[in-house]
Amino acid sequence: MLMLYQRDIQRVLSNLVLQCLMLKPSRLVDPLTVDLRNLNSLAKIMRQRRCERGALTLASAEVKFEIDSETHDPLDIGIYQIREANQMIEEFMLAANVSVAEKILKHFPLCSLLRRHPSPTKEMLEPLLRTASSIGLNLDVSSSKALAESLDNAKSNDPYFNKLIRILATRCMTQAVYFCSGDLTFSEYYHYGLAASLYTHFTSPIRRYAGLFPILRCSDA
């Protein structure tokens, strides 16, 4: 089985194969390269459709540290840069989570472990609205789609402005939570941030214990 790391995928997607890996030009059209680029094209379509449904693109800066290999002291700090490879992998992980949620709910309607994201209240969004209003920005928060469109249209001469507004919007969101499907009605299953009627955590079980339950349920379905 061939295992690829994100950095390897990114080199293919960003047309840096020759410079980074010193590969022959024929490698640019080999099956692996073609498959990765096709997957990336499909992921972009999936992402666009998800955004059209009202999925939010927020901002939560992920910090990375450079550590001295001998002393283990921190040498530098920076922001982790999101690349095309990250976005492609994320899109298919989201699709897998939605698909598994649909499958386990169909077979176990009363005892499936799902994940929901309640809509933020008006009070929770007040800091965002107040800050936006102070700089002459009018945000529509009537729905996740309306908020997403407002954030997309929030522009300024400051290149960091839009990212800062999205970070503030992230701070105003409710916390997504796990729940048992039998405890709530279907209308309460909705994931606000992803604009998904069903969602669970099936991918990356090594990162979260709760991710094991959908895997076990899926294997039993």
Short mmCIF file of C-alpha atoms in Angstrom, two decimals:
data_model
loop_
_atom_site.label_atom_id
_atom_site.label_comp_id
_atom_site.label_asym_id
_atom_site.label_seq_id
_atom_site.Cartn_x
_atom_site.Cartn_y
_atom_site.Cartn_z
CA MET A 1 0.00 0.00 0.00
CA LEU A 2 1.38 3.39 -0.97
CA MET A 3 1.30 5.96 1.82
CA LEU A 4 1.50 9.65 1.01
CA TYR A 5 2.03 12.53 3.41
CA GLN A 6 0.33 15.90 2.99
CA ARG A 7 3.59 17.49 1.91
CA ASP A 8 3.94 14.91 -0.90
CA ILE A 9 0.40 15.55 -2.12
CA GLN A 10 0.95 19.30 -1.99
CA ARG A 11 4.04 19.02 -4.17
CA VAL A 12 1.96 17.33 -6.85
CA LEU A 13 -0.94 19.76 -6.58
CA SER A 14 1.25 22.86 -6.71
CA ASN A 15 3.24 21.68 -9.75
CA LEU A 16 6.48 21.55 -7.78
CA VAL A 17 7.22 17.91 -8.48
CA LEU A 18 10.20 18.56 -10.74
CA GLN A 19 11.81 21.13 -8.47
CA CYS A 20 11.16 19.32 -5.18
CA LEU A 21 11.61 15.69 -6.17
CA MET A 22 13.72 16.02 -9.33
CA LEU A 23 11.39 13.67 -11.17
CA LYS A 24 11.20 13.14 -14.92
CA PRO A 25 8.55 15.09 -16.87
CA SER A 26 6.75 11.79 -17.58
CA ARG A 27 5.97 11.57 -13.86
CA LEU A 28 3.66 14.57 -14.21
CA VAL A 29 1.16 12.42 -16.09
CA ASP A 30 1.60 9.14 -14.23
CA PRO A 31 -1.56 7.53 -12.73
CA LEU A 32 -0.86 8.73 -9.18
CA THR A 33 -0.36 12.34 -10.21
CA VAL A 34 -3.44 12.31 -12.44
CA ASP A 35 -5.55 10.70 -9.70
CA LEU A 36 -4.47 13.26 -7.11
CA ARG A 37 -5.25 16.17 -9.39
CA ASN A 38 -8.64 14.67 -10.28
CA LEU A 39 -9.40 14.21 -6.59
CA ASN A 40 -8.41 17.81 -5.94
CA SER A 41 -10.72 19.03 -8.72
CA LEU A 42 -13.56 16.99 -7.25
CA ALA A 43 -12.82 18.31 -3.75
CA LYS A 44 -13.10 21.89 -5.02
CA ILE A 45 -16.54 21.14 -6.47
CA MET A 46 -17.64 19.51 -3.21
CA ARG A 47 -16.36 22.48 -1.22
CA GLN A 48 -18.18 24.94 -3.49
CA ARG A 49 -21.46 23.05 -3.12
CA ARG A 50 -21.02 22.89 0.64
CA CYS A 51 -20.45 26.64 0.78
CA GLU A 52 -23.53 27.22 -1.38
CA ARG A 53 -25.57 25.30 1.21
CA GLY A 54 -24.36 27.71 3.87
CA ALA A 55 -21.23 26.14 5.34
CA LEU A 56 -19.09 28.65 7.19
CA THR A 57 -15.44 29.27 6.45
CA LEU A 58 -14.20 30.58 9.76
CA ALA A 59 -10.67 31.08 11.02
CA SER A 60 -8.92 29.49 13.92
CA ALA A 61 -5.19 30.03 13.74
CA GLU A 62 -3.16 26.90 14.44
CA VAL A 63 0.17 27.74 16.02
CA LYS A 64 3.32 25.75 15.28
CA PHE A 65 6.63 25.79 17.15
CA GLU A 66 10.17 25.15 15.99
CA ILE A 67 11.97 23.16 18.67
CA ASP A 68 15.71 22.76 19.19
CA SER A 69 16.52 19.09 18.50
CA GLU A 70 19.03 18.91 21.36
CA THR A 71 17.71 21.15 24.13
CA HIS A 72 14.02 20.90 23.11
CA ASP A 73 13.72 24.62 23.76
CA PRO A 74 11.36 26.59 21.50
CA LEU A 75 13.25 28.52 18.82
CA ASP A 76 10.46 30.10 16.84
CA ILE A 77 6.68 30.36 16.61
CA GLY A 78 4.50 30.74 13.55
CA ILE A 79 1.08 30.10 12.04
CA TYR A 80 0.46 26.79 10.30
CA GLN A 81 -0.25 27.48 6.63
CA ILE A 82 -3.26 25.73 5.11
CA ARG A 83 -2.50 24.42 1.63
CA GLU A 84 -4.49 22.77 -1.16
CA ALA A 85 -3.53 19.31 0.07
CA ASN A 86 -4.98 20.09 3.51
CA GLN A 87 -8.21 21.34 1.97
CA MET A 88 -8.55 18.33 -0.32
CA ILE A 89 -8.07 15.85 2.52
CA GLU A 90 -10.43 17.82 4.76
CA GLU A 91 -13.18 17.79 2.12
CA PHE A 92 -13.12 14.02 1.73
CA MET A 93 -12.97 13.54 5.50
CA LEU A 94 -16.09 15.67 5.88
CA ALA A 95 -17.82 13.66 3.15
CA ALA A 96 -16.86 10.41 4.87
CA ASN A 97 -18.21 11.66 8.20
CA VAL A 98 -21.53 12.65 6.64
CA SER A 99 -21.84 9.34 4.76
CA VAL A 100 -21.16 7.28 7.88
CA ALA A 101 -23.63 9.37 9.88
CA GLU A 102 -26.32 8.60 7.29
CA LYS A 103 -25.50 4.89 7.31
CA ILE A 104 -25.40 4.32 11.06
CA LEU A 105 -28.56 6.38 11.62
CA LYS A 106 -30.38 4.25 9.05
CA HIS A 107 -29.42 1.02 10.83
CA PHE A 108 -29.40 2.30 14.41
CA PRO A 109 -31.95 5.14 14.54
CA LEU A 110 -32.08 5.27 18.34
CA CYS A 111 -28.47 4.71 19.38
CA SER A 112 -26.14 6.36 16.88
CA LEU A 113 -23.45 8.70 18.17
CA LEU A 114 -23.73 11.87 16.09
CA ARG A 115 -22.40 15.41 16.36
CA ARG A 116 -24.46 18.56 16.19
CA HIS A 117 -23.63 22.25 16.15
CA PRO A 118 -26.46 24.43 17.48
CA SER A 119 -27.04 27.82 15.91
CA PRO A 120 -25.53 30.71 17.91
CA THR A 121 -27.96 32.92 19.77
CA LYS A 122 -28.34 36.62 19.08
CA GLU A 123 -26.63 37.36 22.38
CA MET A 124 -23.63 35.25 21.40
CA LEU A 125 -23.28 37.09 18.10
CA GLU A 126 -23.55 40.53 19.71
CA PRO A 127 -19.74 41.09 20.06
CA LEU A 128 -19.31 40.30 16.36
CA LEU A 129 -22.17 42.56 15.28
CA ARG A 130 -21.02 45.39 17.55
CA THR A 131 -17.44 45.24 16.27
CA ALA A 132 -18.57 45.06 12.65
CA SER A 133 -20.96 47.98 13.13
CA SER A 134 -18.23 50.14 14.66
CA ILE A 135 -16.30 50.00 11.39
CA GLY A 136 -19.34 50.41 9.15
CA LEU A 137 -19.77 46.74 8.30
CA ASN A 138 -23.28 45.29 8.23
CA LEU A 139 -23.42 41.54 8.82
CA ASP A 140 -26.50 39.43 8.12
CA VAL A 141 -26.65 36.66 10.73
CA SER A 142 -30.16 35.38 9.96
CA SER A 143 -28.70 32.04 8.82
CA SER A 144 -25.35 30.35 8.36
CA LYS A 145 -25.56 31.00 4.62
CA ALA A 146 -26.31 34.70 5.16
CA LEU A 147 -23.41 34.99 7.60
CA ALA A 148 -21.08 33.16 5.21
CA GLU A 149 -21.97 35.56 2.39
CA SER A 150 -21.52 38.57 4.68
CA LEU A 151 -18.08 37.36 5.73
CA ASP A 152 -17.11 36.77 2.10
CA ASN A 153 -18.10 40.36 1.30
CA ALA A 154 -16.28 41.87 4.28
CA LYS A 155 -13.38 43.70 2.70
CA SER A 156 -10.89 46.33 3.77
CA ASN A 157 -7.54 47.78 2.76
CA ASP A 158 -6.02 45.80 5.60
CA PRO A 159 -5.03 42.35 4.26
CA TYR A 160 -5.66 40.80 7.68
CA PHE A 161 -9.10 42.35 8.14
CA ASN A 162 -11.20 39.50 6.76
CA LYS A 163 -9.28 36.89 8.70
CA LEU A 164 -9.68 38.85 11.94
CA ILE A 165 -13.44 39.15 11.39
CA ARG A 166 -13.64 35.40 10.80
CA ILE A 167 -11.64 34.72 13.96
CA LEU A 168 -14.08 36.88 15.92
CA ALA A 169 -17.00 35.02 14.31
CA THR A 170 -15.42 31.74 15.41
CA ARG A 171 -15.30 32.98 19.01
CA CYS A 172 -19.04 33.71 18.88
CA MET A 173 -20.07 30.21 17.82
CA THR A 174 -21.64 27.61 20.07
CA GLN A 175 -19.72 24.47 20.94
CA ALA A 176 -20.41 21.43 18.76
CA VAL A 177 -21.45 18.45 20.88
CA TYR A 178 -21.89 14.70 20.62
CA PHE A 179 -25.35 13.24 21.21
CA CYS A 180 -27.32 10.03 20.93
CA SER A 181 -29.74 10.04 18.00
CA GLY A 182 -32.59 8.73 20.15
CA ASP A 183 -32.42 11.72 22.50
CA LEU A 184 -33.32 14.45 19.98
CA THR A 185 -35.61 15.06 17.03
CA PHE A 186 -34.16 15.03 13.52
CA SER A 187 -34.43 18.82 13.19
CA GLU A 188 -32.06 19.14 16.16
CA TYR A 189 -29.35 17.06 14.48
CA TYR A 190 -28.29 19.98 12.28
CA HIS A 191 -24.65 21.06 12.16
CA TYR A 192 -24.71 24.85 11.77
CA GLY A 193 -21.08 25.40 10.83
CA LEU A 194 -21.01 22.70 8.15
CA ALA A 195 -24.59 23.26 6.97
CA ALA A 196 -25.09 19.50 7.29
CA SER A 197 -28.30 17.82 8.42
CA LEU A 198 -26.28 14.84 9.69
CA TYR A 199 -22.72 14.58 10.94
CA THR A 200 -20.50 12.40 13.07
CA HIS A 201 -16.79 11.88 13.75
CA PHE A 202 -15.73 8.79 11.83
CA THR A 203 -12.31 9.92 10.65
CA SER A 204 -9.18 10.24 12.82
CA PRO A 205 -10.21 7.94 15.69
CA ILE A 206 -6.70 8.22 17.12
CA ARG A 207 -7.43 11.88 17.85
CA ARG A 208 -10.75 11.34 19.65
CA TYR A 209 -12.14 8.38 21.56
CA ALA A 210 -15.67 9.22 20.41
CA GLY A 211 -14.60 8.45 16.85
CA LEU A 212 -14.42 4.74 17.67
CA PHE A 213 -18.17 4.42 18.19
CA PRO A 214 -19.22 5.38 14.63
CA ILE A 215 -16.58 2.97 13.30
CA LEU A 216 -17.98 0.10 15.38
CA ARG A 217 -21.55 1.00 14.45
CA CYS A 218 -20.60 1.23 10.77
CA SER A 219 -18.99 -2.22 10.84
CA ASP A 220 -22.17 -3.65 12.42
CA ALA A 221 -24.52 -1.98 9.93
#
